[in-house]
CSV table of C-alpha atoms in Angstrom, one decimal:
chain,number,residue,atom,x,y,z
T,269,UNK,CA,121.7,76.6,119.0
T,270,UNK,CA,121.4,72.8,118.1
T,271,UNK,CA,124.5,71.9,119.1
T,272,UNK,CA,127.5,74.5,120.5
T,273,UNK,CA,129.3,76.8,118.1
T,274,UNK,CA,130.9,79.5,119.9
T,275,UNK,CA,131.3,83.3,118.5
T,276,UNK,CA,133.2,81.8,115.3
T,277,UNK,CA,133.6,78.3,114.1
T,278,UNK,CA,135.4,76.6,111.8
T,279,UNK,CA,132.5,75.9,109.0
T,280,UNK,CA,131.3,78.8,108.6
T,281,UNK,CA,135.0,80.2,108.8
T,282,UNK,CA,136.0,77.5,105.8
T,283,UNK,CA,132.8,78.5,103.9
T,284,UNK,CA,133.8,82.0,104.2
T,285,UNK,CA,137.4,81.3,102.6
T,286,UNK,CA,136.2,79.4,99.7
T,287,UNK,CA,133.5,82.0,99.3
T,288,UNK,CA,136.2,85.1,98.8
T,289,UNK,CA,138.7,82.5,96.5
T,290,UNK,CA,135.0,82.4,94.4
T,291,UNK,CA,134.5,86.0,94.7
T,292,UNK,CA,138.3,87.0,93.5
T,293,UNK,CA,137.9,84.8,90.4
T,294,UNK,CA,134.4,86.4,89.3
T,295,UNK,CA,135.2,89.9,90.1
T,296,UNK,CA,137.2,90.7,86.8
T,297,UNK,CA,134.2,89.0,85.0
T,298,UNK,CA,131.5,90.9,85.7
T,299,UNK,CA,133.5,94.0,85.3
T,300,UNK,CA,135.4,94.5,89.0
T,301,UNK,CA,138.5,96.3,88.7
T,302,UNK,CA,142.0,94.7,89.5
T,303,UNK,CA,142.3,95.9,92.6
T,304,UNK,CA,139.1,94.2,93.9
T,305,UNK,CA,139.9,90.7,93.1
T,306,UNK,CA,143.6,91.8,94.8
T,307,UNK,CA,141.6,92.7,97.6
T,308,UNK,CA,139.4,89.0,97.6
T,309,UNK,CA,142.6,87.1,97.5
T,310,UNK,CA,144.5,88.7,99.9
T,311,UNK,CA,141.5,88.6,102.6
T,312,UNK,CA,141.5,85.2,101.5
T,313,UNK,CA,145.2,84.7,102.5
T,314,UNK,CA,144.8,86.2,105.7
T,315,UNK,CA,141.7,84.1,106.5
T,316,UNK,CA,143.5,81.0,105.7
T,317,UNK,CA,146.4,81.7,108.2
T,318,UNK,CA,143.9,83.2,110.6
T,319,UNK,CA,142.1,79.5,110.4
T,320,UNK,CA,145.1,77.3,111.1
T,321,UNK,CA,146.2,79.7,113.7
T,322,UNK,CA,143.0,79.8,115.7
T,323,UNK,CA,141.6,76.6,115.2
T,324,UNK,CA,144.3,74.3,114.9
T,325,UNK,CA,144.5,71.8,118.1
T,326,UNK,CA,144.9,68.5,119.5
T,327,UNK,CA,141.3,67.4,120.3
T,328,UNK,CA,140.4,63.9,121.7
T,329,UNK,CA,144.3,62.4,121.2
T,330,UNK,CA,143.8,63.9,117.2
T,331,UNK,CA,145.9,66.3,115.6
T,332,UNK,CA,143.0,68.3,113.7
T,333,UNK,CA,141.1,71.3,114.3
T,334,UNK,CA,138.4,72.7,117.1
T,335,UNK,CA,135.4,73.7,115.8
T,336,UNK,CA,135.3,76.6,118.4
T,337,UNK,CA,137.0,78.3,121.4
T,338,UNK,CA,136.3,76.0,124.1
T,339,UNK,CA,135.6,72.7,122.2
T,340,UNK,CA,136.9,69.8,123.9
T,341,UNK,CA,135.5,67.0,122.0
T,342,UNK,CA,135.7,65.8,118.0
T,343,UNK,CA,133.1,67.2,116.1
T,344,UNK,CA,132.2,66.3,112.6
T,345,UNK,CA,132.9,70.0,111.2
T,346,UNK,CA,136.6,69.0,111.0
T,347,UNK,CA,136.0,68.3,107.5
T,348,UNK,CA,135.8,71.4,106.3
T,349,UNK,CA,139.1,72.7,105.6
T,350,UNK,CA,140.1,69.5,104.0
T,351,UNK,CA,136.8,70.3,101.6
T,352,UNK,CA,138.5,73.7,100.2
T,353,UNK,CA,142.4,72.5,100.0
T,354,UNK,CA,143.8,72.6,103.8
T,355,UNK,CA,146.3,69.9,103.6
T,356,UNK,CA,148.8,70.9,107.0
T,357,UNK,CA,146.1,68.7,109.2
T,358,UNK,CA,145.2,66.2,106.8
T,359,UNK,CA,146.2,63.1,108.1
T,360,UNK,CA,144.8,64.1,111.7
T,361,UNK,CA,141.6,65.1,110.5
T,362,UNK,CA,141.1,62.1,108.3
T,363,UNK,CA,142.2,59.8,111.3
T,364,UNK,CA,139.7,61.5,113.4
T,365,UNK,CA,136.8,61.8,111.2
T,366,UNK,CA,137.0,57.7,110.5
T,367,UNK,CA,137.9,56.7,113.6
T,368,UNK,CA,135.2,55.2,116.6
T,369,UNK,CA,135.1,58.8,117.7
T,370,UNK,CA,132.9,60.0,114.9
T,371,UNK,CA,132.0,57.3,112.3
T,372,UNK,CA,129.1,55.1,112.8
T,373,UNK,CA,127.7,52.7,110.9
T,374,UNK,CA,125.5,55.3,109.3
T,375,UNK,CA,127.9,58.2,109.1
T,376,UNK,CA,129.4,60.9,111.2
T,377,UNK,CA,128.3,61.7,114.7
T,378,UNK,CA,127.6,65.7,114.9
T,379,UNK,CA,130.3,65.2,118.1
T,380,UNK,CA,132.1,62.8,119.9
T,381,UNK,CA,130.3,61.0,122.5
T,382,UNK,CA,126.5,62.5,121.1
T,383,UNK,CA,124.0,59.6,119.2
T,384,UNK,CA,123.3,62.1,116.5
T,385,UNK,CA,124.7,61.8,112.8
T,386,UNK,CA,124.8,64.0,110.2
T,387,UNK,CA,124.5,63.5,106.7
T,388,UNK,CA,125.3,67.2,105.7
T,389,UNK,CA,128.8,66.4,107.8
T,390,UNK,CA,129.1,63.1,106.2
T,391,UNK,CA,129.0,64.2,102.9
T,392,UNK,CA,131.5,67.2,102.9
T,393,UNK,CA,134.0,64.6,104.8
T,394,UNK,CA,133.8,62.2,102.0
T,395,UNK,CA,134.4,65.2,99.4
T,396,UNK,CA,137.2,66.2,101.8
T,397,UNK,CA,138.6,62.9,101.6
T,398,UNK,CA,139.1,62.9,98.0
T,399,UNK,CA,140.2,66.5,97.7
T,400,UNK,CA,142.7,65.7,100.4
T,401,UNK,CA,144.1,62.9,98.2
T,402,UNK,CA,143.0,60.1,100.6
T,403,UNK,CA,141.0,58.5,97.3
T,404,UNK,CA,141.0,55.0,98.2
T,405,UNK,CA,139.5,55.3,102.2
T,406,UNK,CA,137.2,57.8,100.6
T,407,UNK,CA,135.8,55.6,98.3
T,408,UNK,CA,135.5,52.5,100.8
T,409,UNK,CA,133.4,55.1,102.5
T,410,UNK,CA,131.4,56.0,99.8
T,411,UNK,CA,130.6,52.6,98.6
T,412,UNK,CA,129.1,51.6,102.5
T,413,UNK,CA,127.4,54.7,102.5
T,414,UNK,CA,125.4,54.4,99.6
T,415,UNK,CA,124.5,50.6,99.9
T,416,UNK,CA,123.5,51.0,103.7
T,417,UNK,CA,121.9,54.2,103.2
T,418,UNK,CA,120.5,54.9,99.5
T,419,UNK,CA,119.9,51.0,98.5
T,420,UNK,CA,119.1,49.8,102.0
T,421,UNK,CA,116.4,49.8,104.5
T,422,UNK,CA,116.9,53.6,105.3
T,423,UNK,CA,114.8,55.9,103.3
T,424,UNK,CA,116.5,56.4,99.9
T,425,UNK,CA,117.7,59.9,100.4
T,426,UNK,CA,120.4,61.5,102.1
T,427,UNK,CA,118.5,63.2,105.6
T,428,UNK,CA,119.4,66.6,107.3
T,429,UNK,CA,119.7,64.1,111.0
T,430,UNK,CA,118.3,61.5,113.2
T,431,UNK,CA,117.0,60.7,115.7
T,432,UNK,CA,116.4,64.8,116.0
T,433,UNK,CA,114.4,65.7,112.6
T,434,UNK,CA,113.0,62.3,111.6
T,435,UNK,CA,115.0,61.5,108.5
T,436,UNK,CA,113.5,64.9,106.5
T,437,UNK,CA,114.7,64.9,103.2
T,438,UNK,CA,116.6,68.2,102.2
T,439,UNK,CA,117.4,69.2,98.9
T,440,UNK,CA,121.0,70.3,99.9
T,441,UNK,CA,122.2,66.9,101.1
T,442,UNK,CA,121.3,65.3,97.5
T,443,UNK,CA,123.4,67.8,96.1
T,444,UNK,CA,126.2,67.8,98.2
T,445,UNK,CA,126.2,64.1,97.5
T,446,UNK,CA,126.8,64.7,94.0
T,447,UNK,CA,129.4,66.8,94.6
T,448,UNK,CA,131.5,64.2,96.1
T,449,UNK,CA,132.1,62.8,92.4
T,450,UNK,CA,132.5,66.3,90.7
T,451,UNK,CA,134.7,67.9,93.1
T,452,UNK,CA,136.2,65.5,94.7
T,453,UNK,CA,136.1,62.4,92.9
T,454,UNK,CA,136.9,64.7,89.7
T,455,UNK,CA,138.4,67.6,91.3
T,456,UNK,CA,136.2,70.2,89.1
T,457,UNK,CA,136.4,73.5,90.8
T,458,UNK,CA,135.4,76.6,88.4
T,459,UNK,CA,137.9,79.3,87.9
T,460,UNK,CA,135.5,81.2,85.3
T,461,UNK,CA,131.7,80.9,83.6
T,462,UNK,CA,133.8,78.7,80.8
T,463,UNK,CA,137.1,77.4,82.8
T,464,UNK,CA,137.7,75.5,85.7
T,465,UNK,CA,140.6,73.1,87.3
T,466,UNK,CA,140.5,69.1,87.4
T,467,UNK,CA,142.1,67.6,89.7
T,468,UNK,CA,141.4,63.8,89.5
T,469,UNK,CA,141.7,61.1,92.3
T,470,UNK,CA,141.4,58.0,90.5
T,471,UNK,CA,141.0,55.1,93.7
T,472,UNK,CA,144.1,52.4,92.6
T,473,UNK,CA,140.9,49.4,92.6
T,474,UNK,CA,139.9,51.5,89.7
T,475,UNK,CA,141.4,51.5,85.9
T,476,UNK,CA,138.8,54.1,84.5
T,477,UNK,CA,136.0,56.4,85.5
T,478,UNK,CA,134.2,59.0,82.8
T,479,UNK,CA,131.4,62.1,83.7
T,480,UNK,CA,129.2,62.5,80.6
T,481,UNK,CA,127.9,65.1,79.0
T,482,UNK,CA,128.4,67.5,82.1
T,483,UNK,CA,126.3,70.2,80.9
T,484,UNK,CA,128.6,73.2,82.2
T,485,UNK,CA,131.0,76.1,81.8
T,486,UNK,CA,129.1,76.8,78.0
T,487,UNK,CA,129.0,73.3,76.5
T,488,UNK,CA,128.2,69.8,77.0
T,489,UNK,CA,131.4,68.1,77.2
T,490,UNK,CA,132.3,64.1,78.8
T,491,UNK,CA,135.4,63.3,81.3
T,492,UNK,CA,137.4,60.4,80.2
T,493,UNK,CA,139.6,58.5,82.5
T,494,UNK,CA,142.3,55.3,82.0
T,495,UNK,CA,144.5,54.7,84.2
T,496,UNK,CA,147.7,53.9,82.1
T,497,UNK,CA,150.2,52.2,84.8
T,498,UNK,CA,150.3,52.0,88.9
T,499,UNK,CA,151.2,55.7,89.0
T,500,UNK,CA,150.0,57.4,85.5
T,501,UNK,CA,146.2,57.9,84.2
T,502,UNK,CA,145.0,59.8,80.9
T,503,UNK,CA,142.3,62.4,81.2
T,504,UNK,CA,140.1,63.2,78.5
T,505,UNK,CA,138.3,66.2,77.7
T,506,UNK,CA,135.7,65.1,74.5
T,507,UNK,CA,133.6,67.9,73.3
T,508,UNK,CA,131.9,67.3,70.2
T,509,UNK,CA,134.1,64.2,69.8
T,510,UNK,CA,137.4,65.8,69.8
T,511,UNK,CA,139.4,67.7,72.3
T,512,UNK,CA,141.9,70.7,70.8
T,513,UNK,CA,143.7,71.9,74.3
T,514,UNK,CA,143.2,71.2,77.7
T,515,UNK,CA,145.3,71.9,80.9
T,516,UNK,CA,147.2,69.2,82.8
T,517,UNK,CA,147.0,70.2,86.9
T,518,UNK,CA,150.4,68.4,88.1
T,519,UNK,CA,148.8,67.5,91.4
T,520,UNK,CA,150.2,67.9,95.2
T,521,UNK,CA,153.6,67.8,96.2
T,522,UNK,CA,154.8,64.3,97.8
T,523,UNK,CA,156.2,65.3,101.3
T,524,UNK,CA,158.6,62.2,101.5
T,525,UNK,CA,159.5,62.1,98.0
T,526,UNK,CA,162.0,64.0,96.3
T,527,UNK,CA,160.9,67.0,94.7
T,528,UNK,CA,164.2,65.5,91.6
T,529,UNK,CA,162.3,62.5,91.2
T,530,UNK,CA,158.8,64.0,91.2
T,531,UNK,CA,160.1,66.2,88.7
T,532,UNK,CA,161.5,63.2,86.1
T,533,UNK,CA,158.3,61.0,86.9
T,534,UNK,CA,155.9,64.0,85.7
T,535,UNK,CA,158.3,64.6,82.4
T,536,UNK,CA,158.7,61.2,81.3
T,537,UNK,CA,154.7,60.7,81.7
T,538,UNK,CA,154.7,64.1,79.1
T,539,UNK,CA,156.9,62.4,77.2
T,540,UNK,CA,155.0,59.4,76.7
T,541,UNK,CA,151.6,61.8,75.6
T,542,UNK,CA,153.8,63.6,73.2
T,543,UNK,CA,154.1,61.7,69.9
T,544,UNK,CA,150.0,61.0,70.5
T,545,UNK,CA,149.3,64.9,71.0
T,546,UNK,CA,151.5,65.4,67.7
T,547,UNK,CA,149.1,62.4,65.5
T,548,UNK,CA,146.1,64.2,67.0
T,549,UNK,CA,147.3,67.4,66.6
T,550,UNK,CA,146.2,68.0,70.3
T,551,UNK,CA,148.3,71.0,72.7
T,552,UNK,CA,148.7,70.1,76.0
T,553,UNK,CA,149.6,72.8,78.5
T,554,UNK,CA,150.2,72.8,82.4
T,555,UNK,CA,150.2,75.8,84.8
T,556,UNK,CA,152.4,76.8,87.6
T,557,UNK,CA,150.0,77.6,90.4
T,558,UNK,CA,150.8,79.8,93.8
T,559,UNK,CA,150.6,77.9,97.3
T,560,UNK,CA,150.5,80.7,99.1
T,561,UNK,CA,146.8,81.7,98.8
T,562,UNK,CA,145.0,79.4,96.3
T,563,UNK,CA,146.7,76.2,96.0
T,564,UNK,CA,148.2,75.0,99.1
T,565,UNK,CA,150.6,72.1,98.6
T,566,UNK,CA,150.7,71.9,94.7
T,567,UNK,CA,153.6,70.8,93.1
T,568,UNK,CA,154.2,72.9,90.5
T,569,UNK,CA,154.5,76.8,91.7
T,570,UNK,CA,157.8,77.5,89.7
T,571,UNK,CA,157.4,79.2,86.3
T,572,UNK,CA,161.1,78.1,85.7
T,573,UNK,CA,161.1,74.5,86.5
T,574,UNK,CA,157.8,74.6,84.6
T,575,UNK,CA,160.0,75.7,81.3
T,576,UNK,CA,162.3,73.6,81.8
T,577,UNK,CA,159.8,70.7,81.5
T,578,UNK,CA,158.6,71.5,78.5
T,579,UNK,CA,162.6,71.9,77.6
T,580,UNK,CA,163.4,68.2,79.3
T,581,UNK,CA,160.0,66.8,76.7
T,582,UNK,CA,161.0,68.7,73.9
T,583,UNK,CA,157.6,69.1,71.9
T,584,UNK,CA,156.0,71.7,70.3
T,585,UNK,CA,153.1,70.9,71.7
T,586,UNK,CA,153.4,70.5,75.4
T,587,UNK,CA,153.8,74.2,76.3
T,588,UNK,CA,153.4,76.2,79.7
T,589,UNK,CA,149.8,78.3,80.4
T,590,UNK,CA,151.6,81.3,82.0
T,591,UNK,CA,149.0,83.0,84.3
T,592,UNK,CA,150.9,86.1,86.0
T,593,UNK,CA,148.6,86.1,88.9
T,594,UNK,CA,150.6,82.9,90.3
T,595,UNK,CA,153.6,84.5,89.5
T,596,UNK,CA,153.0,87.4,90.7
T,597,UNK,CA,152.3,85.6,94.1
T,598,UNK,CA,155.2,83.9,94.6
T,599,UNK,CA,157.2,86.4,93.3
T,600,UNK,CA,158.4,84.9,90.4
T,601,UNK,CA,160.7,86.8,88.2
T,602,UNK,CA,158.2,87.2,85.4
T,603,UNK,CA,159.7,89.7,83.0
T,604,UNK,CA,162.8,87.9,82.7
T,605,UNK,CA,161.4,84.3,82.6
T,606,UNK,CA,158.9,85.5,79.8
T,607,UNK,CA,161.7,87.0,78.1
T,608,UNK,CA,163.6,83.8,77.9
T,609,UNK,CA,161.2,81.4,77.6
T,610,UNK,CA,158.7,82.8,75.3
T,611,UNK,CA,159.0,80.4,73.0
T,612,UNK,CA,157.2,77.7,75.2
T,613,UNK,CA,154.1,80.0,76.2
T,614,UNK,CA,150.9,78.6,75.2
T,615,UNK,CA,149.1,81.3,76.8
T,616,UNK,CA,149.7,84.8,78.6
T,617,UNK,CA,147.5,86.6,81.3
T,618,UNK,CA,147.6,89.6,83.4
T,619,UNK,CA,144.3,90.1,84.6
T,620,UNK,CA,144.9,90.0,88.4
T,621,UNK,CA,148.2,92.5,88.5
């Protein structure tokens, strides 16, 4: 009852999603049947159109999201679906969150027009920031937050709110601070107790960034990485100083670029990794991932223009991780594509039919 929330609202409604995409990827290992991670994932896909339909609106001049029937005014909560891969209100929601509206010189203001700020809501926007690609304005961000607030004056911790609560120091707001650089910074998100996804959003003022010895999914392993030209950067996986395999996330789809020339940019930057992955005796594989439920907006959702990549780079050791689920999702004509294309397969799963 600190500030209005209505019967639903949108952060616990985003935490909520995120929380059944979690659940479908456990289920099968700690021994769920099939069907219940089926069942996760498609309460998850409901939940996610259910959340644009009923909270999607223009608030304050912004095209974003309400936090609750009858909201009127911005509140910081917007963040949230950018946080767990929302991308149809990106723009509007960044726009809102950073604009006189909500940011202060100290962070986010709980709501438009109020004198309180939030460091819990200021850290998930900044996370949300780099998850919804928007590296470079998150980092700016970032950068002001940490020398005003954790090397300034200020005490030298993030703080649950002021003036209400007196700058108490909560445990949770330190973490979430550090999950701005793992999750969205390095786009780590766990599919698994030993697998997860990297997305990286390198800022363009940067030429390298590196994690080290993240001590996580069964080992203790560093992030490596260079930025190679304006538009191409080399990620490294070291574990015990060498990396055998690791998976290559394509990234989002560009809305106003062609998906043809999306398609030749990520080939020729293959090509370029492939007589380096044959010295080093490294496999690089990619996955096609569904939009429809888990990966809204990624490029890459077609087993077949995913073949004919690895075709188009023509090495033995650039090959396809071929995860039915996905497939199966986007109905994909799996039989006949593995059938054809077998050849290519670096891997083969079936776990979540």
């Amino acid at each position: 009852g600190r500030f209005p929330a209505g019967e639903a609202n949108l952060c616990t409604a985003t935490l909520y999603y995120d929380g059944l995409v979690s659940a479908a990827y456990l289920a099968p290992l700690v021994g769920e049947p099939k069907s219940v991670a089926n069942t996760y994932r498609k309460q998850a896909e409901d939940l996610y159109k259910a959340i644009n339909k009923y909270f999607s609106a223009n608030v304050s001049g912004f095209e974003t999201y309400r936090y609750y029937d009858g909201n009127t005014v911005l509140r910081s909560w917007i963040c949230m679906p950018l946080c767990f891969g929302f991308k149809e209100r990106a723009e509007g929601t960044l726009a809102a969150l950073y604009s006189p509206k909500l940011l202060t010189v100290d962070g986010l203001l709980t709501a438009e027009g109020d004198v309180t700020f939030w460091d819990r809501s200021t850290l998930y926007a900044l996370r949300g920031a780099y998850v919804a690609g928007a590296a470079d304005q998150a980092t700016k961000q970032l950068l002001d937050y940490s020398n005003r607030r954790l090397l300034g004056t200020h005490v030298p911790y993030p703080i649950e709110a002021w003036p209400e609560g007196s700058q108490r120091h909560l445990s949770a707001e330190s973490g979430l601070y550090c999950r701005i650089i793992t999750e969205g910074l390095f786009g780590i998100r766990p599919t698994g107790f030993n697998s997860f996804n990297l997305t990286i959003q390198l800022p363009t003022a940067w030429n390298e960034m590196a994690l080290r010895h993240v001590k996580a999914f069964g080992g203790d392993f560093d992030i490596e990485v260079k930025r190679k030209s304006e538009t191409q950067a080399e990620v490294f996986i070291k574990n015990a100083g060498k990396t055998k395999k690791y998976t290559v996330k394509i990234g989002q789809e560009l809305k106003n670029v062609p998906r043809a020339l999306q398609h030749a940019s990520i080939v020729d930057g293959l090509k370029e990794c492939a007589p380096m992955l044959e010295e080093n005796d490294v496999t690089l594989v990619f996955e096609p991932l569904n939009t429809k439920i888990d990966h809204p907006g990624y490029y890459l959702w077609s087993s077949a223009e995913a073949f004919e990549m690895v075709e188009e780079i023509g090495s033995s050791h650039v090959k396809v991780l071929f995860d039915l689920y996905h497939h199966y999702i986007m109905d994909d004509l799996v039989v006949l594509t593995v059938v054809q294309r077998g050849g290519a397969l670096a891997a083969g799963e079936d776990r979540n039919i």
